[in-house]
Coordinates of C-alpha atoms and ligand atoms in Angstrom, one line a residue:
X1 CA 69.2 58.2 96.0
X2 CA 71.0 57.9 99.3
X3 CA 74.8 57.6 99.4
X4 CA 75.2 55.2 102.3
X5 CA 76.7 52.3 100.5
X6 CA 79.4 52.0 97.9
X7 CA 79.0 49.7 94.9
X8 CA 80.7 46.3 95.1
X9 CA 84.4 46.3 94.5
X10 CA 84.8 43.5 91.9
X11 CA 88.3 42.2 91.0
X12 CA 87.9 43.9 87.6
X13 CA 87.1 47.2 89.2
X14 CA 89.9 46.9 91.8
X15 CA 92.4 46.3 88.9
X16 CA 91.1 49.4 87.3
X17 CA 91.5 51.5 90.5
X18 CA 95.1 50.2 90.8
X19 CA 95.7 51.0 87.2
X20 CA 94.6 54.7 87.5
X21 CA 96.1 55.4 90.9
X22 CA 99.6 56.3 89.4
X23 CA 97.8 58.9 87.3
X24 CA 96.5 60.5 90.5
X25 CA 93.0 59.4 89.8
X26 CA 90.4 57.6 92.0
X27 CA 86.8 56.6 91.7
X28 CA 84.4 58.8 93.5
X29 CA 81.8 56.0 93.9
X30 CA 84.1 54.3 96.4
X31 CA 84.1 57.3 98.6
X32 CA 80.9 59.3 97.9
X33 CA 79.1 58.0 101.0
X34 CA 81.9 59.2 103.4
X35 CA 82.5 62.5 101.6
X36 CA 78.9 63.6 101.2
X37 CA 77.1 62.4 104.3
X38 CA 73.3 62.6 105.0
X39 CA 74.1 64.6 108.1
X40 CA 77.2 65.7 110.1
X41 CA 79.4 62.9 111.5
X42 CA 81.9 64.8 113.6
X43 CA 85.0 62.9 114.6
X44 CA 85.1 65.0 117.7
X45 CA 83.6 63.5 120.9
X46 CA 81.8 65.1 123.8
X47 CA 84.4 65.6 126.5
X48 CA 85.0 67.5 129.7
X49 CA 88.2 68.9 131.4
X50 CA 87.6 69.3 135.1
X51 CA 89.7 72.2 136.3
X52 CA 90.5 70.7 139.6
X53 CA 92.2 67.8 137.7
X54 CA 93.9 70.0 135.1
X55 CA 95.2 72.8 137.4
X56 CA 97.9 70.6 139.0
X57 CA 99.3 69.7 135.6
X58 CA 99.3 73.4 134.6
X59 CA 101.2 74.3 137.7
X60 CA 103.6 71.5 137.0
X61 CA 104.2 72.9 133.5
X62 CA 105.0 76.2 135.3
X63 CA 107.9 74.5 137.0
X64 CA 109.2 72.9 133.7
X65 CA 109.3 75.8 131.3
X66 CA 109.0 79.6 131.6
X67 CA 106.3 81.5 129.6
X68 CA 109.2 83.3 127.8
X69 CA 110.9 80.1 126.7
X70 CA 107.6 78.4 125.7
X71 CA 106.5 81.6 123.9
X72 CA 103.0 80.6 125.1
X73 CA 102.8 78.2 128.1
X74 CA 99.6 76.4 127.1
X75 CA 98.3 72.9 127.7
X76 CA 96.1 72.2 124.7
X77 CA 92.7 70.6 125.2
X78 CA 92.9 67.6 122.9
X79 CA 89.6 66.2 121.8
X80 CA 89.9 62.5 122.3
X81 CA 88.1 61.7 119.0
X82 CA 90.5 63.8 116.9
X83 CA 93.5 61.5 117.1
X84 CA 96.1 63.8 118.4
X85 CA 95.1 66.9 116.4
X86 CA 95.6 70.1 118.3
X87 CA 91.8 70.6 118.2
X88 CA 88.9 70.7 120.6
X89 CA 86.4 70.7 117.7
X90 CA 87.1 70.0 114.0
X91 CA 87.6 73.7 113.4
X92 CA 88.8 75.2 116.7
X93 CA 91.8 75.1 119.0
X94 CA 91.5 75.5 122.8
X95 CA 94.2 75.5 125.5
X96 CA 94.8 76.7 129.0
X97 CA 97.5 79.3 129.3
X98 CA 99.4 79.9 132.6
X99 CA 101.3 83.1 133.4
X100 CA 103.1 83.1 136.7
X101 CA 103.9 86.2 138.7
X102 CA 106.6 88.3 137.1
X103 CA 106.4 86.5 133.8
X104 CA 105.8 87.8 130.3
X105 CA 104.7 86.0 127.2
X106 CA 106.6 87.8 124.4
X107 CA 104.9 89.9 121.7
X108 CA 104.0 88.4 118.4
X109 CA 101.2 88.4 115.9
X110 CA 99.5 85.9 113.7
X111 CA 96.6 85.7 111.3
X112 CA 94.7 83.4 113.7
X113 CA 92.3 85.3 115.9
X114 CA 92.4 84.4 119.6
X115 CA 89.9 84.8 122.5
X116 CA 90.9 84.6 126.1
X117 CA 88.3 83.6 128.7
X118 CA 89.7 84.3 132.1
X119 CA 89.6 81.3 134.5
X120 CA 91.8 82.2 137.5
X121 CA 93.8 85.2 138.9
X122 CA 93.3 88.9 139.0
X123 CA 94.9 91.7 137.2
X124 CA 97.4 90.2 134.8
X125 CA 97.4 92.0 131.5
X126 CA 97.3 91.3 127.8
X127 CA 98.4 94.1 125.4
X128 CA 96.8 94.4 122.0
X129 CA 98.1 97.0 119.5
X130 CA 99.5 99.4 122.2
X131 CA 96.8 99.0 124.8
X132 CA 96.8 96.9 127.9
X133 CA 93.8 95.4 129.6
X134 CA 93.8 94.0 133.1
X135 CA 91.9 90.7 133.2
X136 CA 89.4 89.3 135.8
X137 CA 87.7 86.0 135.9
X138 CA 84.8 85.7 133.4
X139 CA 86.2 88.5 131.2
X140 CA 86.1 87.8 127.5
X141 CA 89.2 89.3 125.8
X142 CA 89.9 89.3 122.1
X143 CA 93.2 89.3 120.2
X144 CA 92.2 90.2 116.6
X145 CA 93.9 88.7 113.6
X146 CA 97.4 90.2 112.9
X147 CA 97.5 92.4 116.0
X148 CA 100.7 92.5 118.1
X149 CA 100.0 91.0 121.5
X150 CA 102.0 90.1 124.6
X151 CA 100.8 89.0 128.0
X152 CA 102.3 89.8 131.5
X153 CA 101.6 89.1 135.1
X154 CA 102.7 91.9 137.5
X155 CA 100.5 90.4 140.3
X156 CA 101.5 88.0 143.1
X157 CA 99.2 85.1 141.9
X158 CA 99.2 82.8 138.9
X159 CA 96.9 83.8 136.0
X160 CA 95.1 81.2 133.9
X161 CA 92.8 81.7 131.0
X162 CA 91.3 79.6 128.3
X163 CA 92.5 80.4 124.8
X164 CA 90.2 79.8 121.8
X165 CA 91.7 80.1 118.4
X166 CA 90.6 79.5 114.8
X167 CA 93.8 77.6 114.1
X168 CA 92.2 74.7 112.1
X169 CA 90.1 77.1 110.0
X170 CA 93.1 79.2 109.1
X171 CA 95.2 76.2 108.3
X172 CA 92.5 74.6 106.2
X173 CA 92.6 77.7 104.0
X174 CA 96.5 77.8 104.2
X175 CA 96.3 81.4 105.4
X176 CA 98.6 81.3 108.4
X177 CA 101.2 84.0 108.8
X178 CA 103.0 84.8 112.1
X179 CA 106.0 86.9 113.2
X180 CA 107.7 87.9 116.4
X181 CA 108.0 91.5 117.6
X182 CA 111.6 92.7 117.9
X183 CA 111.2 93.3 121.7
X184 CA 109.6 91.0 124.3
X185 CA 106.9 93.6 125.0
X186 CA 105.3 96.2 122.7
X187 CA 105.2 99.9 123.8
X188 CA 102.1 101.1 125.5
X189 CA 100.6 103.9 123.4
X190 CA 97.1 104.3 125.0
X191 CA 95.9 104.1 128.6
X192 CA 94.1 101.1 130.0
X193 CA 90.3 101.3 129.3
X194 CA 90.6 103.5 126.3
X195 CA 89.0 101.1 123.8
X196 CA 86.1 100.4 126.2
X197 CA 85.5 104.1 126.7
X198 CA 85.5 104.7 122.9
X199 CA 83.6 101.7 121.8
X200 CA 82.0 100.0 124.7
X201 CA 79.2 102.3 125.8
X202 CA 76.7 102.2 122.9
X203 CA 78.6 105.2 121.5
X204 CA 81.2 105.3 118.7
X205 CA 83.8 108.1 117.9
X206 CA 82.0 110.3 115.4
X207 CA 84.4 110.0 112.6
X208 CA 85.4 106.4 113.2
X209 CA 84.8 103.7 110.6
X210 CA 85.8 100.1 111.1
X211 CA 88.9 99.1 109.3
X212 CA 88.8 95.4 110.3
X213 CA 86.2 92.8 111.0
X214 CA 86.9 92.3 114.6
X215 CA 85.2 94.3 117.4
X216 CA 87.1 97.4 118.5
X217 CA 86.1 96.4 122.1
X218 CA 88.8 93.9 123.2
X219 CA 87.7 93.3 126.7
X220 CA 84.1 92.5 127.5
X221 CA 84.2 92.6 131.3
X222 CA 82.3 89.9 133.1
X223 CA 80.9 92.3 135.7
X224 CA 78.9 94.1 132.9
X225 CA 77.8 91.0 131.1
X226 CA 76.7 89.3 134.3
X227 CA 74.7 92.3 135.3
X228 CA 72.7 92.1 132.0
X229 CA 72.0 88.4 132.6
X230 CA 70.9 89.1 136.2
X231 CA 68.3 91.6 135.0
X232 CA 67.1 89.3 132.2
X233 CA 66.6 86.5 134.7
X234 CA 64.6 88.8 137.0
X235 CA 62.5 90.2 134.2
X236 CA 61.2 87.2 132.3
X237 CA 61.0 83.5 131.7
X238 CA 64.0 81.7 130.2
X239 CA 64.0 80.4 126.6
X240 CA 63.2 76.6 126.8
X241 CA 66.3 75.7 124.7
X242 CA 68.8 78.3 125.8
X243 CA 67.8 79.7 129.2
X244 CA 68.8 83.4 129.2
X245 CA 71.3 83.5 126.4
X246 CA 73.1 86.5 124.9
X247 CA 75.7 86.7 122.1
X248 CA 78.7 89.0 122.2
X249 CA 78.6 91.6 119.4
X250 CA 80.9 93.9 117.5
X251 CA 79.2 97.3 118.3
X252 CA 80.2 98.7 114.9
X253 CA 78.3 96.0 113.0
X254 CA 76.0 94.0 115.3
X255 CA 77.8 90.9 114.0
X256 CA 79.8 88.5 116.2
X257 CA 82.6 90.1 118.1
X258 CA 85.1 88.0 116.2
X259 CA 84.7 87.2 112.5
X260 CA 85.5 83.5 112.8
X261 CA 84.4 82.7 116.4
X262 CA 81.0 83.3 117.9
X263 CA 80.9 83.8 121.7
X264 CA 77.9 83.5 124.0
X265 CA 76.9 83.9 127.6
X266 CA 73.9 82.2 129.2
X267 CA 72.2 81.9 132.6
X268 CA 70.3 78.8 133.6
X269 CA 68.1 79.3 136.6
X270 CA 68.4 76.9 139.5
X271 CA 66.7 73.6 138.7
X272 CA 66.2 74.6 135.0
X273 CA 66.4 71.9 132.3
X274 CA 66.9 73.0 128.7
X275 CA 65.0 71.1 126.0
X276 CA 67.1 69.0 123.6
X277 CA 68.7 71.1 120.9
X278 CA 71.4 70.7 118.3
X279 CA 73.2 72.9 115.8
X280 CA 76.0 72.4 113.3
X281 CA 78.6 74.5 115.2
X282 CA 80.6 72.3 117.6
X283 CA 80.7 74.3 120.7
X284 CA 83.2 74.7 123.6
X285 CA 81.6 75.7 127.0
X286 CA 83.1 77.1 130.2
X287 CA 81.1 76.7 133.4
X288 CA 81.6 80.0 135.3
X289 CA 79.0 79.8 138.1
X290 CA 76.8 77.1 139.5
X291 CA 76.8 73.4 139.0
X292 CA 75.0 71.1 136.7
X293 CA 75.2 68.6 133.9
X294 CA 74.9 68.5 130.1
X295 CA 73.6 65.4 128.3
X296 CA 75.2 65.2 124.9
X297 CA 73.8 62.2 123.0
X298 CA 74.4 59.3 125.5
X299 CA 77.1 61.1 127.4
X300 CA 76.6 63.0 130.6
X301 CA 79.1 65.7 131.4
X302 CA 78.9 66.9 135.0
X303 CA 80.3 70.4 135.5
X304 CA 81.2 72.9 138.2
X305 CA 82.9 76.3 138.0
X306 CA 86.0 76.5 135.7
X307 CA 85.3 73.2 134.0
X308 CA 85.5 73.2 130.2
X309 CA 83.4 70.9 128.0
X310 CA 82.8 70.4 124.3
X311 CA 79.6 69.6 122.4
X312 CA 80.4 68.4 118.9
X313 CA 78.3 69.4 115.8
X314 CA 74.8 68.1 115.5
X315 CA 74.6 66.0 118.7
X316 CA 71.4 66.7 120.6
X317 CA 72.2 68.1 124.0
X318 CA 70.4 69.5 127.0
X319 CA 71.6 71.3 130.1
X320 CA 70.5 70.9 133.7
X321 CA 71.4 73.5 136.3
X322 CA 71.4 72.1 139.9
X323 CA 72.1 75.7 141.0
X324 CA 71.8 78.9 139.1
X325 CA 74.5 78.6 136.5
X326 CA 76.3 80.8 134.0
X327 CA 78.0 79.2 130.9
X328 CA 80.3 80.9 128.4
X329 CA 80.6 79.3 125.0
X330 CA 82.3 79.7 121.6
X331 CA 82.0 78.1 118.2
X332 CA 82.6 78.6 114.5
X333 CA 78.9 79.7 114.0
X334 CA 79.7 83.0 112.3
X335 CA 81.7 81.3 109.6
X336 CA 78.9 78.8 109.0
X337 CA 76.4 81.6 108.9
X338 CA 78.4 83.6 106.4
X339 CA 78.7 80.6 104.2
X340 CA 75.0 79.7 104.5
X341 CA 75.8 76.4 106.2
X342 CA 74.6 76.9 109.7
X343 CA 71.6 74.8 110.9
X344 CA 69.8 74.1 114.1
X345 CA 67.1 71.8 115.3
X346 CA 64.9 72.0 118.4
X347 CA 63.8 68.9 120.1
X348 CA 65.1 65.4 119.2
X349 CA 64.2 65.9 115.5
Ligands
GTQ401 O1 98.5 83.8 123.3 O2 99.2 84.3 121.3 O3 96.9 79.1 123.0 O4 99.7 82.4 119.7 C1 98.1 79.5 121.0 C2 98.8 80.3 120.2 C3 97.8 81.2 122.6 C4 98.8 83.5 122.2 C5 97.6 79.9 122.2 C6 99.0 81.6 120.5 C7 98.5 82.1 121.7

């Protein structure tokens, strides 16, 4: 029995529905087909934000409001299919954050986890639980749930990064808590690079046990990840569906670096076409290097470095790299995997 069509709404039935509505009751058979669909029907649409078009708006925002007054000066990437929701996919938030020279974004914490993927600028910092990390383009930086964090730019250039947060997931579950820190910046208690030394070299402190689900490494520098991809590309053939693709892991568990957001980095050799592929995790991509296009259903998204695009759940997509390309991506895949919901399909099946 498929659930594509509702039974006829006779006048007698309509009168019944009207009669029970005041009792907070409604007939499932009118809605079953839209509640339990044969396959995913995401409202989110494929979309792209070209950085060369977005950057002037960001800089304009920089003249309108300070990071301090805004708390976070972010232009949200609004999926055009989601009717003004602050979402790029059904479950995830994305925005571009600007910190101008001399500015700080004041310390606060929230139960939402955040990732930062650095787009432009060199050497501004984010501080997480007493440690600062200086950020470079391509770095993947994590703000774990409920950790104090503030951002600052002591350099002479603007700094821009892409924020990815699990806002919609946390709100769906009504599990949002947030609070401000009493000062605008938190005290620094550990030197820069401390976490990476302790946790980022395939070694762990001997008596350390993870207390939280997020990776203890909070900056995965691009220089290192890129080097791994370069060696993979030299050593063997790319996967037909993914090119050379790696996932970021929590070294303490081998699971995703963040519990709610999966993050990935892939290299597509020059001229390479991936085969059509789809999965249930709507995915946000950042083009870091190279040029190419991604076909998503009937839509073609042409990208160059710093562009951001989104592939909604279950839409077949294929990438073409005109030049050797590197893509960063993130999705809610770890959540779906933990719940036994995640699916993928290769080819157009
Ligand atoms: O940097 O803490 O894009 O709290 C949205 C909410 C960034 C942040 C966002 C946030 C932040």
